[in-house]
Amino acid sequence: MANKKKTLQVAVIGLGRFGQSVAKTLTELGCDVLAIDSDMKKVEAVANTVTHAVQADSTDEENLKMLGLQNFDVVVLATGSCIQASILSAIIIKEMGVAQVIAKANSELHSKALEKIGVNKIVYPERDSGIKLAHSLMSMNLVEYLEISPEYQIAEVIIQSTFHGKTLKEADLRNRYGINVLAIRAGDTLNVSPQADDVLHEGDMLVVLGRTKDLKNFCENC
Ligand code: ATP
């Protein structure tokens, strides 16, 4: 029998700019999204772009239970500048047993408090985008990167003339730089299973995985 793919159920609490953008994008990507805010105007603003939108106070445990939050796969807590609401809600949601809780922090201290509560992933958009900008300014061939742990990143790097015409085997990036090539992007074509004899061309893009320090070394020296 064919395996039916389960739709990811996500609740987004707090519909500021960040929460709204997460809720709308997840809906566009095919998730079931429940958007929650204590402000009815914010609820109305997203009502037509998400699966369900409701007015509720996320610091009220009974409210969250009635909404069935315990059954969601992921809860995104985006009540950013209302730090007290964010921390209280995080405690309640973790105690309800939600497997994956992602929260937005607005300061280092806020981030530490969320970490202590056991929130699974903390995003700190102002800091994170500042770090990204600094990285891309320092190495112009680094186009985009994604931190997958404090130590490892996936990055999109423009291939320089040094490697033009070389095969992946000849470039020997794993041995020379300690990085793994996940894909090669040439224009609109993405080769997601690169082979040893695939040839690299200047200006094409490599999607690579490696330790942050190895990627930095690669970007600075290739
Ligand atoms: P952004 O930068 O994403 O625009 P922000 O970090 O400045 O947002 P706020 O706009 O202050 O954060 O808050 C985000 C939303 O969270 C607001 O729409 C607010 O109404 C909502 N909110 C705050 N407290 C609660 C709560 N207890 N329950 C539900 N929603 C809440």
XYZ file of N, CA, C and O and ligand atoms in Angstrom, residues 13-19 36-39 42 56-59 78-82 85 89 104 106 126, ligand 1:
135
model
N 2.422 31.112 17.253
C 1.856 32.013 18.270
C 2.570 33.355 18.207
O 3.798 33.409 18.308
N 1.807 34.427 18.047
C 2.402 35.759 17.955
C 2.546 36.135 16.500
O 3.371 35.559 15.781
N 1.684 37.055 16.048
C 1.651 37.359 14.614
C 2.203 38.748 14.320
O 1.565 39.569 13.660
N 3.413 39.013 14.821
C 4.158 40.211 14.425
C 4.702 39.949 13.021
O 4.274 39.001 12.351
N 5.684 40.736 12.578
C 6.221 40.541 11.222
C 6.796 39.140 11.066
O 6.560 38.440 10.085
N 7.557 38.684 12.072
C 8.206 37.375 12.010
C 7.168 36.249 12.000
O 7.187 35.383 11.127
N 6.253 36.284 12.974
C 5.238 35.223 13.080
C 4.381 35.135 11.826
O 4.098 34.046 11.324
N -2.067 32.011 15.936
C -2.690 32.480 17.185
C -2.117 33.841 17.571
O -0.902 34.049 17.533
N -3.003 34.745 17.986
C -2.538 36.015 18.560
C -3.622 36.507 19.512
O -4.804 36.223 19.329
N -3.184 37.256 20.531
C -4.165 37.796 21.482
C -4.856 39.031 20.902
O -5.887 39.461 21.392
N -4.269 39.586 19.833
C -4.815 40.790 19.208
C -5.645 40.387 17.976
O -5.109 39.837 17.007
N -4.510 41.280 14.444
C -3.433 40.448 13.881
C -4.015 39.140 13.332
O -3.577 38.624 12.304
N -6.298 34.126 20.895
C -6.118 33.438 22.184
C -4.880 33.983 22.869
O -3.954 34.464 22.212
N -4.900 33.883 24.206
C -3.732 34.293 24.988
C -2.903 33.037 25.268
O -3.383 32.096 25.891
N -1.664 33.040 24.793
C -0.846 31.820 24.910
C -0.302 31.598 26.319
O 0.331 30.586 26.572
N -0.557 32.537 27.241
C -0.115 32.286 28.620
C -1.231 31.598 29.420
O -1.088 31.358 30.610
N 6.404 33.147 18.572
C 6.974 34.363 17.977
C 6.471 35.619 18.668
O 6.336 36.664 18.057
N 6.193 35.493 19.971
C 5.733 36.663 20.738
C 6.951 37.455 21.204
O 7.136 37.705 22.392
N 7.777 37.814 20.242
C 9.086 38.420 20.458
C 9.261 39.373 21.606
O 9.763 39.005 22.663
N 8.835 40.639 21.431
C 9.168 41.654 22.433
C 8.380 41.482 23.731
O 8.729 42.085 24.736
N 7.307 40.654 23.712
C 6.588 40.374 24.964
C 7.324 39.204 25.625
O 6.883 38.047 25.541
N 5.462 36.981 28.157
C 4.506 36.082 27.497
C 5.256 34.934 26.828
O 4.838 33.772 26.886
N 4.642 31.154 28.053
C 4.068 30.278 27.017
C 5.005 29.096 26.744
O 4.547 27.956 26.592
N 11.303 32.572 19.116
C 12.060 33.755 18.702
C 12.508 34.494 19.958
O 11.708 34.739 20.856
N 14.455 37.932 21.627
C 14.747 39.331 21.279
C 15.996 39.870 21.953
O 16.355 41.009 21.751
N 17.493 39.287 14.547
C 18.360 40.477 14.420
C 19.826 40.057 14.482
O 20.640 40.466 13.661
P 8.203 41.277 15.004
O 9.622 41.752 15.118
O 8.089 39.866 14.533
O 7.279 42.194 14.261
P 8.114 41.634 17.828
O 9.293 40.798 18.205
O 8.278 43.140 17.876
O 7.564 41.208 16.432
P 5.603 41.925 18.988
O 5.078 42.565 17.742
O 5.681 42.735 20.215
O 6.967 41.208 18.749
O 4.724 40.644 19.347
C 4.387 39.725 18.377
C 2.910 39.386 18.496
O 2.721 38.573 19.648
C 1.971 40.574 18.635
O 1.058 40.562 17.547
C 1.263 40.337 19.964
O -0.112 40.686 19.922
C 1.427 38.836 20.151
N 1.343 38.421 21.553
C 1.990 38.958 22.599
N 1.661 38.312 23.744
C 0.821 37.330 23.399
C 0.126 36.304 24.114
N 0.271 36.155 25.426
N -0.665 35.471 23.426
C -0.815 35.582 22.090
N -0.193 36.527 21.354
C 0.611 37.395 21.987
